[in-house]
Amino acid sequence: MKRVPKRTTVDMSTKLGRLEFSSPVFTASGCAAAGKELDQFIDITTIGAVVTKSVMLNPRSGRATPRMAETPSGMLNGIGLQGPGIDDFIQNDLSWLSQKGAKTIVSIAGNNVEEFGKVADKLRDIPGVVAIEVNISCPNVENRGQVFACDPYAAADVINNVRRNVSASIPLFAKLSPDVTDITEIAKSVVKAGADGLSVINTLLGMVIDTDTLLPKLSGKTGGLSGPAIRPVAVRCVYQIRKALPNIPIIGMGGIRNGRDAIEFFAAGANAISVGTTVFNDPEACVRIHDETAEILQEKGIRSLSEIISAAHREDL
Amino acid sequence: MKRVPKRTTVDMSTKLGRLEFSSPVFTASGCAAAGKELDQFIDITTIGAVVTKSVMLNPRSGRATPRMAETPSGMLNGIGLQGPGIDDFIQNDLSWLSQKGAKTIVSIAGNNVEEFGKVADKLRDIPGVVAIEVNISCPNVENRGQVFACDPYAAADVINNVRRNVSASIPLFAKLSPDVTDITEIAKSVVKAGADGLSVINTLLGMVIDTDTLLPKLSGKTGGLSGPAIRPVAVRCVYQIRKALPNIPIIGMGGIRNGRDAIEFFAAGANAISVGTTVFNDPEACVRIHDETAEILQEKGIRSLSEIISAAHREDL
Amino acid sequence: MPIVHKGTVVDVKKVGSYFVLTATAADIPKDFKPGNFVAVAIGDERSSLILRRAFSIYQVNDRGVYGGTVDIVVSPHGPGTDYIANLKRNDPINLVGPLGKPFSLPKEPVPCVLVGGGYGAAPLFTLAEALTARGCRVDFILGASTQEKLFGMLEARRISTTLSVTTDDGTSGVMGRVTDVLPDVIKKSGAAVVYACGPMQMLKAVSEVATLHGIVSQTSVEESMACGIGVCMTCVMPIIGEDGVTRMLRSCVDGPAFRGDKVRWDEVGTIPADTWGAPEIGGH
Amino acid sequence: MPIVHKGTVVDVKKVGSYFVLTATAADIPKDFKPGNFVAVAIGDERSSLILRRAFSIYQVNDRGVYGGTVDIVVSPHGPGTDYIANLKRNDPINLVGPLGKPFSLPKEPVPCVLVGGGYGAAPLFTLAEALTARGCRVDFILGASTQEKLFGMLEARRISTTLSVTTDDGTSGVMGRVTDVLPDVIKKSGAAVVYACGPMQMLKAVSEVATLHGIVSQTSVEESMACGIGVCMTCVMPIIGEDGVTRMLRSCVDGPAFRGDKVRWDEVGTIPADTWGAPEIGGH
Ligand SMILES: Cc1cc2nc3c(=O)[nH]c(=O)nc-3n(C[C@H](O)[C@H](O)[C@H](O)COP(=O)(O)OP(=O)(O)OC[C@H]3O[C@@H](n4cnc5c(N)ncnc54)[C@H](O)[C@@H]3O)c2cc1C
Ligand SMILES: Cc1cc2nc3c(=O)[nH]c(=O)nc-3n(C[C@H](O)[C@H](O)[C@H](O)COP(=O)(O)OP(=O)(O)OC[C@H]3O[C@@H](n4cnc5c(N)ncnc54)[C@H](O)[C@@H]3O)c2cc1C
Ligand SMILES: Cc1cc2nc3c(=O)[nH]c(=O)nc-3n(C[C@H](O)[C@H](O)[C@H](O)COP(=O)(O)O)c2cc1C
Ligand SMILES: Cc1cc2nc3c(=O)[nH]c(=O)nc-3n(C[C@H](O)[C@H](O)[C@H](O)COP(=O)(O)O)c2cc1C
Ligand code: FES
Ligand code: FES
């Protein structure tokens, strides 16, 4: 029996700009593939949205194994964006999702600014796609491999180019990296370039060394740190961005494991949340966290999720 | 009975430039006060060095409570550098340490470039002080509260000024923050300005929100994330800096809990390590980690710690 | 001297809303003084909870079949306290202690009132014994929100001259607060010192009553602690020193027992402006 | 369909170097097919180990006094496997399953050789039953580094036509590797299929022997897994498809059993240059 959200009197719907969602809990890109496998455990049409694994223009093998290492309350991954390429993705994954009736946010990536535009262009008028998440936390092959999201200009260039290649009505979410001196600078830059919202945060750059071989454990040496370990960094990033950009829609993520964690993100300013690494621990997590959040709000006597969004900023007003 | 390191046939001594230490395990600034309390549990003269809590020019009350929050495999702190001021510190803490015969590295901090210099100046010719750690991860009151360590120029200014105010023979370690886009840029900048070595890393900026009040849990809103949770970030930083600066002495730290963790830092390039948050869990940690490291090396048939330092870089050579 | 004890759980008993846990800790009984606490680790290296939890020492036993043991009273209400309450006989338990400054005992055999709020009563029984041994008259007041949360009634009755009980909901004793009965107990016993342990609000109120009656109070506070051994500076409170200057003192080593009239109760959670080293306006 | 089972430990038995754990998991027995595995959570939310551990299903029981149960064989050697080996009767255990593609069974009643290395034998006993039920002759080979690490000798003897045993140190059976005896067993039994589960090096060697004898091998691989359910892409192996193209396939959903001749054994841990989507020189 697939898990579905419990009935609740709390209004759990949320908005990201003009988009409405019946639940504020989404999957996180790369932690739910394209929804099919997870749909064995939960009914994916009952969560807020499925955010798909970042897809690139061409098929991509990803990196050699080992691709992961467990870390205290977290994990390091270096998958290398393995995927089928946008055409195959649209034909198989997106058509399955739209047939199911799932709300889909497609995450896209590219090796250079142009590739982002090309991938985005393919997504015009595909049914079921409610928004595009632009994963700018990947290395820019044109600029010494520096990650787009670590440079305000490179990040803006990508968003700008994607914006030009999609219909004006489709919302773009720029996904930011926490590995920067000032995340609000990047946030402002991509919003100016045309991002309608922000996804905060991607993984932190980390390394695990194998104490037997004394070499980095992942084939790619460094990898992305995720899971509960990074939650305080993610909450801080959401909070800072909400303060700098009071009205921008934010999808918050990073180590959310239960309803209390979700509440932290909403209070910090997230309008919706994505659940990533926790899905590996609990394939039912998206529905469970929705339920737990609703229960906590109910206990507090709060009738609608919207009442707590950005609550942690109230003393600054 | 105070714990002391077990006998071992492994040569556990290490060097930081010209300085020699019988053990590579130090305390971390702010996690051992000035050694006195810890000396109830371990004989602090038997560990590599005591790195004292960052001291400023004047007495300082620190921040209001709550000053901490527990996080998954870590904690957030916002102590606000409570301390007695440099004069009282020299008179009480340093004299106790030198009388004991402990090797002491004094961590200093300041609100502005000038204050760092003044504090450093007071430390001329104080017995027992083998090096100064310059904690540049505090807010620069002259520059909109931006953290010195987040700006290569501000960081260099501090080191430059400290260098001018101490005798040429005393080694300076600049303590870096991981909250930057490129930590090697800051590392190079402070080395050019006169740092003889680097302490890597200070805490990550984080936030925990109290789900009852929906407000930040710490009185200072944000705080520093430490503990095992951040270890992969710390190892990555040490690795990156060792690659960029093959000969600079590095004191590595961030989430070290046991001998295996210590080995990761040495392999990444650290010449010595500091143990911080783990001391709260295990007051004997510095000696235990020394012992565990020696045992692992022994099992591997390695005779001297120096053989594994920077081992993770060997495939790059 | 505090040490790290790798002990074993000997017993866990439910008592009202609380759990009384007995653990082996060879050296604690001989070093122990009333008012000390222990810091308990939550699980082993696999645990994501890395900070220890502080518990007042309720009892120690030096001659039991298990060698030295220590008893604590646990009120489960969060991940760490839940973990401890769920420990079973023979489980390993790692505790550091004895920690903290003990209660100061009066030099003369003067009458003393001991006020315990909820599990705050825990450290008062060994204190009562020590006071009695010095010839002090001991009167007990136990208070809690409700009957289940009263701790140690029988024992308090046994070792004290009088026992008064209050509950917020009237399920046991007088309906009300400990400070509703305290003035009367002070007067009747002729107390020269009040000892109190319990919630911050209670300590503040007790301290005020004591001051009003011109007698000394010793309050054992409960601030959030990261290390418990004095090295981290998380557990500070604004305390007025003998020189009249307020300093942020560590409740784990300078306390947990402070003289009630020296604690700036209304400013706990702030840095009073006249504190030693307080920030200038706009400072840290 | 795999589901999340909040089960209970029914029993943990030490068998040689291993621990056989029985847990309640109501729905697994009816969905189970030989070759499936379960993913076990390491502790609750307090645990710092957030990834599940994969274990082949050794046995299932649908009609026991505990309802549906599943048995796994655990070789403790790291924090997660140590945790599981130390579980006690009545402890909670959270497992997801049945996961993975089962072994493919031959359509005809052909002779089969089953080769288990160490705890790799675990999934082969239910497989043997299924093969026997189809009329296949089953010959068993069990190998390990030493006697203590052999698993299931008695059972293998019971359900097979012949059992051959090898140990690296000669403490049991033939001193040597499973592949030292495999050619002989294939010849004597006239096997058409070899099934193998065990360390990667063994699978490679078994697969080569099978190919040499012109018969099919099914190898159940063990790649490091983060999710076990197909959503994370950590567990990939270079596998040659029916179209001759090599792809990085997920061993948790496209495996763990792959045809031995389709696995590019020498290039496990790399991206072979001709892989679908492989990076150009200097690429990702
Ligand atoms: C000197 C002293 C004596 C104490 N004696 C007892 C006792 O006898 N019986 C009893 O049940 N409790 C006692 N406490 C309180 C007990 O330490 C806390 O209830 C416990 O730490 C909370 O842990 P948790 O994981 O359940 O809750 P959480 O709120 O999840 O704890 C999170 C973090 O905050 C810290 N923390 C939270 N509340 C407190 C608190 N009130 N005091 C100290 N640290 C806190 C914890 O140590 C932990 O690091 C005492 C506290 C102190 C300081
Ligand atoms: C399909 C499958 C079936 C398996 N069947 C069994 C079995 O029947 N009995 C048994 O004892 N073991 C089995 N294993 C191996 C078992 O999953 C690992 O030994 C275990 O995950 C190691 O966990 P650890 O915490 O002890 O070690 P660690 O090395 O600390 O594990 C760290 C991380 O790496 C992963 N990992 C490490 N080694 C492996 C591995 N070999 N396979 C998968 N993940 C790994 C873990 O899941 C964990 O996330 C099987 C593995 C797979 C993939
Ligand atoms: C295995 C794995 C793969 C990921 N792949 C992607 C990806 O393709 N695109 C992306 O934008 N983020 C990717 N992420 C990052 C997550 O979407 C998320 O931002 C991050 O993991 C923090 O959330 P969490 O702690 O809940 O996992 C991946 C994370 C993991 C663990
Ligand atoms: C409570 C606390 C106080 C700290 N105070 C200081 C300080 O005064 N100066 C400093 O340079 N670092 C300070 N740090 C940072 C540590 O020295 C160390 O760099 C960091 O905590 C990472 O190491 P860890 O994970 O082992 O704790 C403090 C850390 C903690 C947890
Ligand atoms: S708890 Fe660390 S100083 Fe008191
Ligand atoms: S383990 Fe996640 S896809 Fe196989």
GROMACS .gro file of N, CA and C in nm, chain B residues 30-119:
model
  270
  347GLY      N    1   3.912   2.761   2.206
  347GLY     CA    2   3.774   2.779   2.251
  347GLY      C    3   3.711   2.650   2.300
  348CYS      N    4   3.784   2.539   2.289
  348CYS     CA    5   3.729   2.411   2.332
  348CYS      C    6   3.812   2.351   2.445
  349ALA      N    7   3.901   2.430   2.503
  349ALA     CA    8   3.983   2.380   2.612
  349ALA      C    9   4.017   2.493   2.708
  350ALA      N   10   3.946   2.605   2.696
  350ALA     CA   11   3.976   2.724   2.776
  350ALA      C   12   4.128   2.746   2.775
  351ALA      N   13   4.192   2.754   2.893
  351ALA     CA   14   4.338   2.768   2.893
  351ALA      C   15   4.403   2.645   2.954
  352GLY      N   16   4.340   2.531   2.936
  352GLY     CA   17   4.405   2.405   2.971
  352GLY      C   18   4.384   2.357   3.112
  353LYS      N   19   4.351   2.445   3.204
  353LYS     CA   20   4.347   2.407   3.345
  353LYS      C   21   4.241   2.302   3.374
  354GLU      N   22   4.121   2.325   3.324
  354GLU     CA   23   4.011   2.231   3.352
  354GLU      C   24   4.041   2.095   3.290
  355LEU      N   25   4.097   2.095   3.170
  355LEU     CA   26   4.126   1.969   3.102
  355LEU      C   27   4.235   1.891   3.173
  356ASP      N   28   4.322   1.965   3.240
  356ASP     CA   29   4.434   1.899   3.308
  356ASP      C   30   4.387   1.810   3.423
  357GLN      N   31   4.259   1.815   3.457
  357GLN     CA   32   4.206   1.719   3.554
  357GLN      C   33   4.193   1.580   3.490
  358PHE      N   34   4.173   1.579   3.358
  358PHE     CA   35   4.144   1.452   3.289
  358PHE      C   36   4.266   1.395   3.217
  359ILE      N   37   4.344   1.484   3.158
  359ILE     CA   38   4.465   1.440   3.088
  359ILE      C   39   4.580   1.526   3.138
  360ASP      N   40   4.700   1.475   3.125
  360ASP     CA   41   4.815   1.557   3.159
  360ASP      C   42   4.845   1.643   3.036
  361ILE      N   43   4.812   1.771   3.044
  361ILE     CA   44   4.820   1.853   2.923
  361ILE      C   45   4.962   1.879   2.876
  362THR      N   46   5.060   1.842   2.957
  362THR     CA   47   5.197   1.858   2.907
  362THR      C   48   5.235   1.743   2.815
  363THR      N   49   5.150   1.639   2.809
  363THR     CA   50   5.183   1.524   2.725
  363THR      C   51   5.118   1.530   2.587
  364ILE      N   52   5.032   1.629   2.564
  364ILE     CA   53   4.978   1.643   2.428
  364ILE      C   54   5.066   1.742   2.352
  365GLY      N   55   5.042   1.754   2.222
  365GLY     CA   56   5.129   1.837   2.140
  365GLY      C   57   5.135   1.981   2.189
  366ALA      N   58   5.021   2.042   2.201
  366ALA     CA   59   5.015   2.180   2.247
  366ALA      C   60   4.875   2.213   2.293
  367VAL      N   61   4.868   2.314   2.380
  367VAL     CA   62   4.739   2.368   2.419
  367VAL      C   63   4.718   2.495   2.336
  368VAL      N   64   4.611   2.497   2.257
  368VAL     CA   65   4.575   2.619   2.184
  368VAL      C   66   4.467   2.687   2.267
  369THR      N   67   4.496   2.804   2.315
  369THR     CA   68   4.404   2.867   2.411
  369THR      C   69   4.288   2.938   2.342
  370LYS      N   70   4.183   2.963   2.418
  370LYS     CA   71   4.065   3.036   2.370
  370LYS      C   72   4.109   3.172   2.317
  371SER      N   73   4.057   3.215   2.204
  371SER     CA   74   4.096   3.344   2.146
  371SER      C   75   4.079   3.455   2.248
  372VAL      N   76   4.186   3.532   2.266
  372VAL     CA   77   4.182   3.639   2.365
  372VAL      C   78   4.189   3.774   2.293
  373MET      N   79   4.116   3.871   2.347
  373MET     CA   80   4.113   4.003   2.287
  373MET      C   81   4.183   4.102   2.379
  374LEU      N   82   4.184   4.226   2.340
  374LEU     CA   83   4.257   4.324   2.419
  374LEU      C   84   4.194   4.344   2.557
  375ASN      N   85   4.063   4.364   2.557
  375ASN     CA   86   3.994   4.396   2.681
  375ASN      C   87   3.908   4.279   2.729
  376PRO      N   88   3.868   4.282   2.856
  376PRO     CA   89   3.775   4.180   2.903
  376PRO      C   90   3.648   4.185   2.819
  377ARG      N   91   3.584   4.073   2.805
  377ARG     CA   92   3.471   4.066   2.714
  377ARG      C   93   3.368   3.968   2.769
  378SER      N   94   3.245   4.013   2.777
  378SER     CA   95   3.138   3.933   2.839
  378SER      C   96   3.088   3.822   2.749
  379GLY      N   97   3.112   3.834   2.618
  379GLY     CA   98   3.051   3.740   2.525
  379GLY      C   99   2.904   3.772   2.504
  380ARG      N  100   2.836   3.682   2.434
  380ARG     CA  101   2.697   3.703   2.399
  380ARG      C  102   2.604   3.652   2.507
  381ALA      N  103   2.481   3.696   2.499
  381ALA     CA  104   2.377   3.645   2.589
  381ALA      C  105   2.352   3.498   2.559
  382THR      N  106   2.301   3.427   2.658
  382THR     CA  107   2.256   3.290   2.633
  382THR      C  108   2.118   3.297   2.568
  383PRO      N  109   2.070   3.193   2.499
  383PRO     CA  110   2.139   3.069   2.466
  383PRO      C  111   2.255   3.089   2.369
  384ARG      N  112   2.363   3.021   2.402
  384ARG     CA  113   2.483   3.031   2.321
  384ARG      C  114   2.509   2.904   2.240
  385MET      N  115   2.427   2.805   2.257
  385MET     CA  116   2.455   2.683   2.179
  385MET      C  117   2.328   2.606   2.147
  386ALA      N  118   2.338   2.525   2.045
  386ALA     CA  119   2.230   2.434   2.008
  386ALA      C  120   2.295   2.308   1.956
  387GLU      N  121   2.242   2.195   1.996
  387GLU     CA  122   2.295   2.070   1.943
  387GLU      C  123   2.238   2.048   1.803
  388THR      N  124   2.318   1.992   1.714
  388THR     CA  125   2.273   1.964   1.577
  388THR      C  126   2.317   1.821   1.542
  389PRO      N  127   2.266   1.763   1.434
  389PRO     CA  128   2.302   1.624   1.405
  389PRO      C  129   2.454   1.609   1.389
  390SER      N  130   2.514   1.528   1.476
  390SER     CA  131   2.660   1.506   1.478
  390SER      C  132   2.739   1.636   1.489
  391GLY      N  133   2.681   1.735   1.551
  391GLY     CA  134   2.753   1.860   1.566
  391GLY      C  135   2.685   1.952   1.664
  392MET      N  136   2.732   2.075   1.668
  392MET     CA  137   2.669   2.175   1.752
  392MET      C  138   2.694   2.313   1.691
  393LEU      N  139   2.609   2.406   1.732
  393LEU     CA  140   2.622   2.544   1.688
  393LEU      C  141   2.661   2.623   1.812
  394ASN      N  142   2.760   2.711   1.800
  394ASN     CA  143   2.791   2.795   1.915
  394ASN      C  144   2.800   2.941   1.875
  395GLY      N  145   2.760   3.022   1.969
  395GLY     CA  146   2.774   3.165   1.952
  395GLY      C  147   2.814   3.223   2.086
  396ILE      N  148   2.940   3.196   2.124
  396ILE     CA  149   2.988   3.237   2.256
  396ILE      C  150   3.015   3.388   2.255
  397GLY      N  151   3.064   3.437   2.142
  397GLY     CA  152   3.095   3.580   2.136
  397GLY      C  153   3.227   3.613   2.203
  398LEU      N  154   3.320   3.517   2.201
  398LEU     CA  155   3.456   3.541   2.249
  398LEU      C  156   3.463   3.597   2.391
  399GLN      N  157   3.387   3.537   2.481
  399GLN     CA  158   3.399   3.576   2.622
  399GLN      C  159   3.542   3.551   2.669
  400GLY      N  160   3.597   3.647   2.741
  400GLY     CA  161   3.733   3.628   2.791
  400GLY      C  162   3.778   3.742   2.880
  401PRO      N  163   3.892   3.720   2.946
  401PRO     CA  164   3.937   3.814   3.048
  401PRO      C  165   4.016   3.933   2.995
  402GLY      N  166   4.048   3.931   2.865
  402GLY     CA  167   4.137   4.035   2.812
  402GLY      C  168   4.281   3.990   2.826
  403ILE      N  169   4.368   4.042   2.741
  403ILE     CA  170   4.504   3.990   2.729
  403ILE      C  171   4.587   4.005   2.857
  404ASP      N  172   4.572   4.114   2.930
  404ASP     CA  173   4.657   4.133   3.048
  404ASP      C  174   4.629   4.027   3.155
  405ASP      N  175   4.502   4.015   3.187
  405ASP     CA  176   4.462   3.916   3.285
  405ASP      C  177   4.497   3.775   3.237
  406PHE      N  178   4.480   3.751   3.109
  406PHE     CA  179   4.511   3.621   3.050
  406PHE      C  180   4.659   3.587   3.068
  407ILE      N  181   4.746   3.686   3.043
  407ILE     CA  182   4.890   3.661   3.058
  407ILE      C  183   4.923   3.632   3.204
  408GLN      N  184   4.864   3.715   3.290
  408GLN     CA  185   4.896   3.703   3.431
  408GLN      C  186   4.848   3.572   3.492
  409ASN      N  187   4.728   3.531   3.456
  409ASN     CA  188   4.673   3.410   3.518
  409ASN      C  189   4.693   3.286   3.433
  410ASP      N  190   4.636   3.288   3.314
  410ASP     CA  191   4.634   3.165   3.235
  410ASP      C  192   4.772   3.128   3.183
  411LEU      N  193   4.839   3.224   3.120
  411LEU     CA  194   4.970   3.190   3.063
  411LEU      C  195   5.072   3.154   3.170
  412SER      N  196   5.065   3.221   3.282
  412SER     CA  197   5.165   3.188   3.384
  412SER      C  198   5.139   3.048   3.440
  413TRP      N  199   5.012   3.010   3.452
  413TRP     CA  200   4.980   2.874   3.495
  413TRP      C  201   5.034   2.772   3.394
  414LEU      N  202   5.008   2.800   3.267
  414LEU     CA  203   5.051   2.707   3.161
  414LEU      C  204   5.204   2.694   3.156
  415SER      N  205   5.274   2.807   3.171
  415SER     CA  206   5.419   2.799   3.160
  415SER      C  207   5.479   2.731   3.282
  416GLN      N  208   5.415   2.754   3.397
  416GLN     CA  209   5.460   2.687   3.517
  416GLN      C  210   5.444   2.535   3.506
  417LYS      N  211   5.334   2.495   3.447
  417LYS     CA  212   5.308   2.353   3.423
  417LYS      C  213   5.410   2.293   3.327
  418GLY      N  214   5.458   2.379   3.237
  418GLY     CA  215   5.547   2.327   3.133
  418GLY      C  216   5.473   2.283   3.009
  419ALA      N  217   5.350   2.335   2.990
  419ALA     CA  218   5.273   2.300   2.869
  419ALA      C  219   5.322   2.383   2.752
  420LYS      N  220   5.320   2.323   2.634
  420LYS     CA  221   5.347   2.400   2.513
  420LYS      C  222   5.220   2.476   2.479
  421THR      N  223   5.232   2.605   2.461
  421THR     CA  224   5.114   2.685   2.442
  421THR      C  225   5.116   2.761   2.311
  422ILE      N  226   5.004   2.752   2.239
  422ILE     CA  227   4.982   2.836   2.122
  422ILE      C  228   4.869   2.930   2.161
  423VAL      N  229   4.896   3.059   2.158
  423VAL     CA  230   4.796   3.155   2.202
  423VAL      C  231   4.714   3.201   2.083
  424SER      N  232   4.583   3.187   2.093
  424SER     CA  233   4.495   3.236   1.988
  424SER      C  234   4.453   3.377   2.023
  425ILE      N  235   4.466   3.467   1.926
  425ILE     CA  236   4.428   3.606   1.950
  425ILE      C  237   4.321   3.651   1.852
  426ALA      N  238   4.243   3.751   1.894
  426ALA     CA  239   4.138   3.804   1.808
  426ALA      C  240   4.127   3.954   1.830
  427GLY      N  241   4.057   4.020   1.740
  427GLY     CA  242   4.040   4.165   1.753
  427GLY      C  243   3.918   4.213   1.676
  428ASN      N  244   3.872   4.328   1.716
  428ASN     CA  245   3.757   4.389   1.647
  428ASN      C  246   3.800   4.463   1.522
  429ASN      N  247   3.929   4.499   1.520
  429ASN     CA  248   3.980   4.569   1.403
  429ASN      C  249   4.128   4.535   1.389
  430VAL      N  250   4.186   4.576   1.280
  430VAL     CA  251   4.324   4.538   1.249
  430VAL      C  252   4.418   4.582   1.361
  431GLU      N  253   4.396   4.702   1.409
  431GLU     CA  254   4.483   4.757   1.512
  431GLU      C  255   4.481   4.672   1.640
  432GLU      N  256   4.362   4.630   1.681
  432GLU     CA  257   4.351   4.554   1.805
  432GLU      C  258   4.432   4.424   1.800
  433PHE      N  259   4.428   4.356   1.686
  433PHE     CA  260   4.509   4.234   1.671
  433PHE      C  261   4.656   4.265   1.702
  434GLY      N  262   4.703   4.375   1.647
  434GLY     CA  263   4.844   4.412   1.667
  434GLY      C  264   4.874   4.438   1.814
  435LYS      N  265   4.784   4.507   1.879
  435LYS     CA  266   4.805   4.540   2.021
  435LYS      C  267   4.809   4.415   2.106
  436VAL      N  268   4.719   4.322   2.079
  436VAL     CA  269   4.716   4.199   2.157
  436VAL      C  270   4.846   4.122   2.134
   0.00000   0.00000   0.00000
